[in-house]
PDB file of C-alpha atoms in Angstrom:
ATOM      1  CA  GLY A 514      18.846   1.340 -10.156  1.00  0.00           C
ATOM      2  CA  GLN A 515      15.255   1.350 -11.497  1.00  0.00           C
ATOM      3  CA  ASN A 516      14.582   4.559 -14.372  1.00  0.00           C
ATOM      4  CA  ILE A 517      12.166   5.344 -16.532  1.00  0.00           C
ATOM      5  CA  ASP A 518      12.262   8.184 -19.254  1.00  0.00           C
ATOM      6  CA  GLN A 519       8.974   9.710 -21.484  1.00  0.00           C
ATOM      7  CA  PRO A 520       9.325  13.172 -22.893  1.00  0.00           C
ATOM      8  CA  THR A 521       8.389  16.016 -20.700  1.00  0.00           C
ATOM      9  CA  GLU A 522       5.708  17.741 -22.802  1.00  0.00           C
ATOM     10  CA  MET A 523       4.142  17.090 -26.631  1.00  0.00           C
ATOM     11  CA  THR A 524       2.241  18.781 -29.025  1.00  0.00           C
ATOM     12  CA  ALA A 525      -0.005  17.522 -31.816  1.00  0.00           C
ATOM     13  CA  THR A 526      -3.045  18.586 -34.092  1.00  0.00           C
ATOM     14  CA  GLU A 527      -6.474  17.384 -34.123  1.00  0.00           C
ATOM     15  CA  GLY A 528      -6.769  14.354 -36.669  1.00  0.00           C
ATOM     16  CA  ALA A 529      -2.907  13.870 -36.974  1.00  0.00           C
ATOM     17  CA  ILE A 530      -0.952  10.857 -35.520  1.00  0.00           C
ATOM     18  CA  VAL A 531       1.369  11.294 -32.021  1.00  0.00           C
ATOM     19  CA  GLN A 532       4.014   8.889 -30.756  1.00  0.00           C
ATOM     20  CA  ILE A 533       4.747   8.809 -27.104  1.00  0.00           C
ATOM     21  CA  ASN A 534       8.124   7.066 -26.552  1.00  0.00           C
ATOM     22  CA  CYS A 535       9.032   5.343 -23.291  1.00  0.00           C
ATOM     23  CA  THR A 536      12.488   4.016 -22.470  1.00  0.00           C
ATOM     24  CA  TYR A 537      13.386   2.280 -18.865  1.00  0.00           C
ATOM     25  CA  GLN A 538      16.275   0.284 -17.222  1.00  0.00           C
ATOM     26  CA  THR A 539      14.683  -1.636 -14.429  1.00  0.00           C
ATOM     27  CA  SER A 540      16.383  -4.653 -12.581  1.00  0.00           C
ATOM     28  CA  GLY A 541      13.554  -6.940 -13.559  1.00  0.00           C
ATOM     29  CA  PHE A 542      10.954  -6.871 -16.281  1.00  0.00           C
ATOM     30  CA  ASN A 543       7.248  -8.705 -16.736  1.00  0.00           C
ATOM     31  CA  GLY A 544       5.121  -6.051 -18.639  1.00  0.00           C
ATOM     32  CA  LEU A 545       4.539  -2.204 -19.227  1.00  0.00           C
ATOM     33  CA  PHE A 546       1.817  -0.875 -19.028  1.00  0.00           C
ATOM     34  CA  TRP A 547       0.671   2.750 -20.005  1.00  0.00           C
ATOM     35  CA  TYR A 548      -2.189   4.694 -18.687  1.00  0.00           C
ATOM     36  CA  GLN A 549      -3.914   8.006 -19.438  1.00  0.00           C
ATOM     37  CA  GLN A 550      -4.662  10.528 -16.955  1.00  0.00           C
ATOM     38  CA  HIS A 551      -6.629  13.585 -17.148  1.00  0.00           C
ATOM     39  CA  ALA A 552      -6.187  16.255 -15.039  1.00  0.00           C
ATOM     40  CA  GLY A 553      -7.864  16.021 -11.691  1.00  0.00           C
ATOM     41  CA  GLU A 554      -8.713  12.169 -12.131  1.00  0.00           C
ATOM     42  CA  ALA A 555      -6.834   9.006 -11.541  1.00  0.00           C
ATOM     43  CA  PRO A 556      -5.351   7.147 -14.156  1.00  0.00           C
ATOM     44  CA  THR A 557      -7.166   4.814 -16.522  1.00  0.00           C
ATOM     45  CA  PHE A 558      -5.844   1.247 -18.505  1.00  0.00           C
ATOM     46  CA  LEU A 559      -4.534   1.844 -22.290  1.00  0.00           C
ATOM     47  CA  SER A 560      -2.363  -0.846 -22.950  1.00  0.00           C
ATOM     48  CA  TYR A 561       0.019  -3.947 -21.856  1.00  0.00           C
ATOM     49  CA  ASN A 562       2.895  -5.211 -23.472  1.00  0.00           C
ATOM     50  CA  VAL A 563       4.733  -8.357 -22.192  1.00  0.00           C
ATOM     51  CA  LEU A 564       6.112  -9.876 -25.203  1.00  0.00           C
ATOM     52  CA  ASP A 565       8.086  -7.604 -28.276  1.00  0.00           C
ATOM     53  CA  GLY A 566       5.814  -6.100 -31.035  1.00  0.00           C
ATOM     54  CA  LEU A 567       2.551  -3.610 -31.761  1.00  0.00           C
ATOM     55  CA  GLU A 568      -0.597  -4.271 -29.666  1.00  0.00           C
ATOM     56  CA  GLU A 569      -3.592  -2.766 -31.477  1.00  0.00           C
ATOM     57  CA  LYS A 570      -6.605  -1.212 -29.996  1.00  0.00           C
ATOM     58  CA  GLY A 571      -8.602   1.338 -31.580  1.00  0.00           C
ATOM     59  CA  ARG A 572      -7.146   4.443 -32.377  1.00  0.00           C
ATOM     60  CA  PHE A 573      -4.260   3.405 -29.491  1.00  0.00           C
ATOM     61  CA  SER A 574      -1.555   1.229 -30.215  1.00  0.00           C
ATOM     62  CA  SER A 575       1.118   0.071 -28.561  1.00  0.00           C
ATOM     63  CA  PHE A 576       5.169  -1.115 -29.243  1.00  0.00           C
ATOM     64  CA  LEU A 577       7.489  -2.805 -27.326  1.00  0.00           C
ATOM     65  CA  SER A 578      10.972  -3.938 -27.450  1.00  0.00           C
ATOM     66  CA  ARG A 579      12.735  -5.628 -24.527  1.00  0.00           C
ATOM     67  CA  SER A 580      16.256  -5.867 -25.712  1.00  0.00           C
ATOM     68  CA  LYS A 581      15.941  -2.093 -26.145  1.00  0.00           C
ATOM     69  CA  GLY A 582      13.810  -1.235 -23.001  1.00  0.00           C
ATOM     70  CA  TYR A 583      11.901   0.429 -25.400  1.00  0.00           C
ATOM     71  CA  SER A 584       7.929   1.129 -25.963  1.00  0.00           C
ATOM     72  CA  TYR A 585       6.135   3.472 -27.628  1.00  0.00           C
ATOM     73  CA  LEU A 586       2.318   4.492 -27.202  1.00  0.00           C
ATOM     74  CA  LEU A 587       0.457   5.513 -30.504  1.00  0.00           C
ATOM     75  CA  LEU A 588      -2.292   7.726 -30.946  1.00  0.00           C
ATOM     76  CA  LYS A 589      -4.450   8.055 -34.410  1.00  0.00           C
ATOM     77  CA  GLU A 590      -7.048  10.553 -35.243  1.00  0.00           C
ATOM     78  CA  LEU A 591      -6.165  12.648 -32.278  1.00  0.00           C
ATOM     79  CA  GLN A 592      -9.221  14.322 -30.830  1.00  0.00           C
ATOM     80  CA  MET A 593      -9.068  17.103 -28.065  1.00  0.00           C
ATOM     81  CA  LYS A 594     -10.138  14.764 -25.909  1.00  0.00           C
ATOM     82  CA  ASP A 595      -6.753  12.758 -25.841  1.00  0.00           C
ATOM     83  CA  SER A 596      -5.163  16.008 -24.084  1.00  0.00           C
ATOM     84  CA  ALA A 597      -3.840  14.265 -20.712  1.00  0.00           C
ATOM     85  CA  SER A 598      -0.884  12.855 -19.031  1.00  0.00           C
ATOM     86  CA  TYR A 599       0.201   9.567 -20.318  1.00  0.00           C
ATOM     87  CA  LEU A 600       2.163   7.940 -17.602  1.00  0.00           C
ATOM     88  CA  CYS A 601       4.269   4.718 -19.182  1.00  0.00           C
ATOM     89  CA  ALA A 602       4.979   1.835 -15.770  1.00  0.00           C
ATOM     90  CA  VAL A 603       7.129  -1.150 -16.032  1.00  0.00           C
ATOM     91  CA  PHE A 604       5.653  -3.836 -13.947  1.00  0.00           C
ATOM     92  CA  ASN A 605       8.910  -6.094 -12.008  1.00  0.00           C
ATOM     93  CA  ALA A 606       7.448  -9.105 -10.073  1.00  0.00           C
ATOM     94  CA  GLY A 607      10.863  -9.051  -8.325  1.00  0.00           C
ATOM     95  CA  ASN A 608      10.210  -5.920  -7.027  1.00  0.00           C
ATOM     96  CA  ASN A 609       7.465  -6.978  -4.341  1.00  0.00           C
ATOM     97  CA  ARG A 610       5.080  -6.851  -7.487  1.00  0.00           C
ATOM     98  CA  LYS A 611       5.479  -2.552  -7.733  1.00  0.00           C
ATOM     99  CA  LEU A 612       5.125  -0.672 -10.504  1.00  0.00           C
ATOM    100  CA  ILE A 613       7.788   1.719 -11.756  1.00  0.00           C
ATOM    101  CA  TRP A 614       6.019   4.614 -13.183  1.00  0.00           C
ATOM    102  CA  GLY A 615       7.650   7.492 -15.216  1.00  0.00           C
ATOM    103  CA  LEU A 616       6.919  10.999 -14.731  1.00  0.00           C
ATOM    104  CA  GLY A 617       4.466  11.155 -17.457  1.00  0.00           C
ATOM    105  CA  THR A 618       3.868  12.809 -21.122  1.00  0.00           C
ATOM    106  CA  SER A 619       1.678  15.943 -20.902  1.00  0.00           C
ATOM    107  CA  LEU A 620       0.072  16.182 -24.348  1.00  0.00           C
ATOM    108  CA  ALA A 621      -1.398  19.171 -25.766  1.00  0.00           C
ATOM    109  CA  VAL A 622      -4.312  18.522 -29.006  1.00  0.00           C
ATOM    110  CA  ASN A 623      -4.504  21.565 -31.309  1.00  0.00           C
ATOM    111  CA  PRO A 624      -7.437  22.230 -32.931  1.00  0.00           C
TER     112      PRO A 624
ATOM    113  CA  GLY B 214     -13.342  -4.077 -15.368  1.00  0.00           C
ATOM    114  CA  ALA B 215     -12.890  -4.117 -12.114  1.00  0.00           C
ATOM    115  CA  VAL B 216     -14.175  -1.292 -10.189  1.00  0.00           C
ATOM    116  CA  VAL B 217     -12.162   0.214  -7.301  1.00  0.00           C
ATOM    117  CA  SER B 218     -14.384   3.020  -5.288  1.00  0.00           C
ATOM    118  CA  GLN B 219     -12.835   5.964  -3.282  1.00  0.00           C
ATOM    119  CA  HIS B 220     -14.419   8.258  -1.102  1.00  0.00           C
ATOM    120  CA  PRO B 221     -14.577  11.116  -0.544  1.00  0.00           C
ATOM    121  CA  SER B 222     -13.795  12.884  -3.828  1.00  0.00           C
ATOM    122  CA  ARG B 223     -12.709  15.952  -2.075  1.00  0.00           C
ATOM    123  CA  VAL B 224     -12.034  17.014   1.293  1.00  0.00           C
ATOM    124  CA  ILE B 225     -10.954  20.771   2.441  1.00  0.00           C
ATOM    125  CA  CYS B 226     -10.490  20.424   6.130  1.00  0.00           C
ATOM    126  CA  LYS B 227      -8.434  22.657   8.827  1.00  0.00           C
ATOM    127  CA  SER B 228      -5.020  22.188   9.831  1.00  0.00           C
ATOM    128  CA  GLY B 229      -4.281  19.876  13.107  1.00  0.00           C
ATOM    129  CA  THR B 230      -7.474  17.546  11.922  1.00  0.00           C
ATOM    130  CA  SER B 231      -6.992  13.742  10.609  1.00  0.00           C
ATOM    131  CA  VAL B 232      -9.060  12.776   7.370  1.00  0.00           C
ATOM    132  CA  LYS B 233     -10.247   9.563   6.531  1.00  0.00           C
ATOM    133  CA  ILE B 234     -10.192   8.335   2.621  1.00  0.00           C
ATOM    134  CA  GLU B 235     -11.634   5.132   2.191  1.00  0.00           C
ATOM    135  CA  CYS B 236     -10.953   2.644  -0.689  1.00  0.00           C
ATOM    136  CA  ARG B 237     -13.381  -0.288  -1.879  1.00  0.00           C
ATOM    137  CA  SER B 238     -13.185  -3.102  -4.625  1.00  0.00           C
ATOM    138  CA  LEU B 239     -16.606  -3.210  -5.674  1.00  0.00           C
ATOM    139  CA  ASP B 240     -16.631  -6.439  -8.005  1.00  0.00           C
ATOM    140  CA  PHE B 241     -13.821  -8.597  -6.770  1.00  0.00           C
ATOM    141  CA  GLN B 242     -11.756  -9.790  -3.564  1.00  0.00           C
ATOM    142  CA  ALA B 243      -8.400  -7.209  -3.252  1.00  0.00           C
ATOM    143  CA  THR B 244      -6.301  -9.038  -0.693  1.00  0.00           C
ATOM    144  CA  THR B 245      -3.337  -5.837  -1.623  1.00  0.00           C
ATOM    145  CA  MET B 246      -3.993  -2.395  -2.029  1.00  0.00           C
ATOM    146  CA  PHE B 247      -1.587   0.386  -3.048  1.00  0.00           C
ATOM    147  CA  TRP B 248      -1.674   3.945  -2.195  1.00  0.00           C
ATOM    148  CA  TYR B 249      -0.441   6.898  -4.078  1.00  0.00           C
ATOM    149  CA  ARG B 250       0.059  10.659  -3.931  1.00  0.00           C
ATOM    150  CA  GLN B 251       0.394  12.887  -6.336  1.00  0.00           C
ATOM    151  CA  PHE B 252       1.292  16.701  -6.606  1.00  0.00           C
ATOM    152  CA  PRO B 253       0.421  18.914  -9.477  1.00  0.00           C
ATOM    153  CA  LYS B 254       2.231  18.003 -12.592  1.00  0.00           C
ATOM    154  CA  GLN B 255       3.740  15.041 -11.324  1.00  0.00           C
ATOM    155  CA  SER B 256       3.722  11.335 -11.811  1.00  0.00           C
ATOM    156  CA  LEU B 257       2.463   9.452  -9.399  1.00  0.00           C
ATOM    157  CA  MET B 258       4.670   8.382  -5.959  1.00  0.00           C
ATOM    158  CA  LEU B 259       4.101   4.717  -4.144  1.00  0.00           C
ATOM    159  CA  MET B 260       3.006   5.643  -0.426  1.00  0.00           C
ATOM    160  CA  ALA B 261       2.692   2.281   0.840  1.00  0.00           C
ATOM    161  CA  THR B 262       1.208  -1.167  -0.245  1.00  0.00           C
ATOM    162  CA  SER B 263      -1.993  -2.105   1.924  1.00  0.00           C
ATOM    163  CA  ASN B 264      -2.438  -6.333   2.741  1.00  0.00           C
ATOM    164  CA  GLU B 265      -5.507  -7.943   3.833  1.00  0.00           C
ATOM    165  CA  GLY B 266      -5.162  -8.629   7.530  1.00  0.00           C
ATOM    166  CA  SER B 267      -1.703  -7.354   8.193  1.00  0.00           C
ATOM    167  CA  LYS B 268       0.926  -4.548   8.383  1.00  0.00           C
ATOM    168  CA  ALA B 269       1.156  -2.096   5.716  1.00  0.00           C
ATOM    169  CA  THR B 270       4.427  -1.637   3.847  1.00  0.00           C
ATOM    170  CA  TYR B 271       5.654   1.843   3.840  1.00  0.00           C
ATOM    171  CA  GLU B 272       7.956   3.158   1.207  1.00  0.00           C
ATOM    172  CA  GLN B 273      11.302   4.857   2.014  1.00  0.00           C
ATOM    173  CA  GLY B 274      10.333   8.332   3.672  1.00  0.00           C
ATOM    174  CA  VAL B 275       6.691   8.068   4.236  1.00  0.00           C
ATOM    175  CA  GLU B 276       5.433   8.567   7.778  1.00  0.00           C
ATOM    176  CA  LYS B 277       3.850   5.317   9.067  1.00  0.00           C
ATOM    177  CA  ASP B 278       2.532   7.404  12.049  1.00  0.00           C
ATOM    178  CA  LYS B 279       0.640  10.098  10.181  1.00  0.00           C
ATOM    179  CA  PHE B 280      -0.429   8.371   7.380  1.00  0.00           C
ATOM    180  CA  LEU B 281      -2.320   5.230   8.829  1.00  0.00           C
ATOM    181  CA  ILE B 282      -3.678   2.277   6.518  1.00  0.00           C
ATOM    182  CA  ASN B 283      -6.344  -0.407   7.642  1.00  0.00           C
ATOM    183  CA  HIS B 284      -6.681  -3.364   5.091  1.00  0.00           C
ATOM    184  CA  ALA B 285      -9.961  -4.973   7.387  1.00  0.00           C
ATOM    185  CA  SER B 286     -11.617  -6.634   4.835  1.00  0.00           C
ATOM    186  CA  LEU B 287     -10.879  -7.995   1.463  1.00  0.00           C
ATOM    187  CA  THR B 288     -12.919  -5.489   0.025  1.00  0.00           C
ATOM    188  CA  LEU B 289     -11.640  -2.279   2.237  1.00  0.00           C
ATOM    189  CA  SER B 290      -9.027  -0.556   2.666  1.00  0.00           C
ATOM    190  CA  THR B 291      -8.788   3.288   4.371  1.00  0.00           C
ATOM    191  CA  LEU B 292      -5.979   5.576   4.455  1.00  0.00           C
ATOM    192  CA  THR B 293      -5.976   8.462   7.575  1.00  0.00           C
ATOM    193  CA  VAL B 294      -4.310  11.214   7.096  1.00  0.00           C
ATOM    194  CA  THR B 295      -3.817  12.095  11.132  1.00  0.00           C
ATOM    195  CA  SER B 296      -2.794  15.728  12.103  1.00  0.00           C
ATOM    196  CA  ALA B 297      -3.106  17.185   8.628  1.00  0.00           C
ATOM    197  CA  HIS B 298      -0.737  20.172   7.321  1.00  0.00           C
ATOM    198  CA  PRO B 299      -0.948  22.181   4.707  1.00  0.00           C
ATOM    199  CA  GLU B 300       1.846  20.442   2.771  1.00  0.00           C
ATOM    200  CA  ASP B 301       0.052  17.150   2.988  1.00  0.00           C
ATOM    201  CA  SER B 302      -2.528  18.990   0.442  1.00  0.00           C
ATOM    202  CA  SER B 303      -2.131  16.477  -1.982  1.00  0.00           C
ATOM    203  CA  PHE B 304      -4.290  13.928  -4.732  1.00  0.00           C
ATOM    204  CA  TYR B 305      -4.201  10.502  -3.456  1.00  0.00           C
ATOM    205  CA  ILE B 306      -5.499   7.989  -5.340  1.00  0.00           C
ATOM    206  CA  CYS B 307      -6.108   3.722  -4.162  1.00  0.00           C
ATOM    207  CA  SER B 308      -5.350   1.029  -6.492  1.00  0.00           C
ATOM    208  CA  ALA B 309      -5.998  -2.360  -6.875  1.00  0.00           C
ATOM    209  CA  ARG B 310      -5.536  -5.639  -8.639  1.00  0.00           C
ATOM    210  CA  ASP B 311      -8.425  -8.236  -9.537  1.00  0.00           C
ATOM    211  CA  GLY B 312      -5.922 -10.945  -9.308  1.00  0.00           C
ATOM    212  CA  ALA B 313      -5.808 -11.199 -12.999  1.00  0.00           C
ATOM    213  CA  PRO B 314      -2.323 -12.889 -14.244  1.00  0.00           C
ATOM    214  CA  ASN B 315      -1.713  -9.484 -16.330  1.00  0.00           C
ATOM    215  CA  GLU B 316      -0.889  -7.764 -13.002  1.00  0.00           C
ATOM    216  CA  LYS B 317      -3.239  -4.517 -14.501  1.00  0.00           C
ATOM    217  CA  LEU B 318      -3.675  -1.778 -11.778  1.00  0.00           C
ATOM    218  CA  PHE B 319      -7.625  -0.323 -11.366  1.00  0.00           C
ATOM    219  CA  PHE B 320      -7.914   2.917  -9.803  1.00  0.00           C
ATOM    220  CA  GLY B 321     -10.358   4.973  -7.789  1.00  0.00           C
ATOM    221  CA  SER B 322     -11.408   8.076  -7.978  1.00  0.00           C
ATOM    222  CA  GLY B 323      -8.849  10.300  -6.192  1.00  0.00           C
ATOM    223  CA  THR B 324      -9.453  11.954  -2.919  1.00  0.00           C
ATOM    224  CA  GLN B 325      -8.004  16.141  -3.606  1.00  0.00           C
ATOM    225  CA  LEU B 326      -7.162  16.956   0.154  1.00  0.00           C
ATOM    226  CA  SER B 327      -6.359  20.621   0.869  1.00  0.00           C
ATOM    227  CA  VAL B 328      -5.516  21.673   4.508  1.00  0.00           C
ATOM    228  CA  LEU B 329      -5.901  25.096   5.062  1.00  0.00           C
TER     229      LEU B 329
END
């Protein structure tokens, strides 16, 4: 079957670092995406990993281990505006090119 | 990045009426668009894949006669919710790929449908 797991909720403090984990079990794998979604808005693209390792992009970094079926999104220097839902999605080219979505992690950043 | 325009952003309608939502790719051609539905505090649920010039492919459990999809051109796909009922109230989002090899999806801004 296809399964993506992420924590439901996380809380962190402004200025801190938070790591959001995502584990997946899919029949195929051609890349993993992280999207950010604020309440009432559509998702916006954050990162894409297809090879093992860490991809850094400003305050956000994403890591992938294909052998472990594991990824994490690392947010540094947290700001209040980072309070949002973070969605992990796996792309499987053999699955009619559809994304498989996790349920999302709701992050609350407190002052 | 590529831009996907979706409107209306918010619709309030009476039960039994039909509502059309438009999704346009503004600076690229999209042979395939995806329609999602999202209930509060839940993840995205793929409803259907819209293919330019052919019939849409619906996910299991989605009624094709209730959610009509038309993809008449490379830049426009429409979703019509026919005979809407309160249980159809949801956030509807369209998305498209711009053809880049990383398969990144670009999302429209979403339509919040409220059926009274």
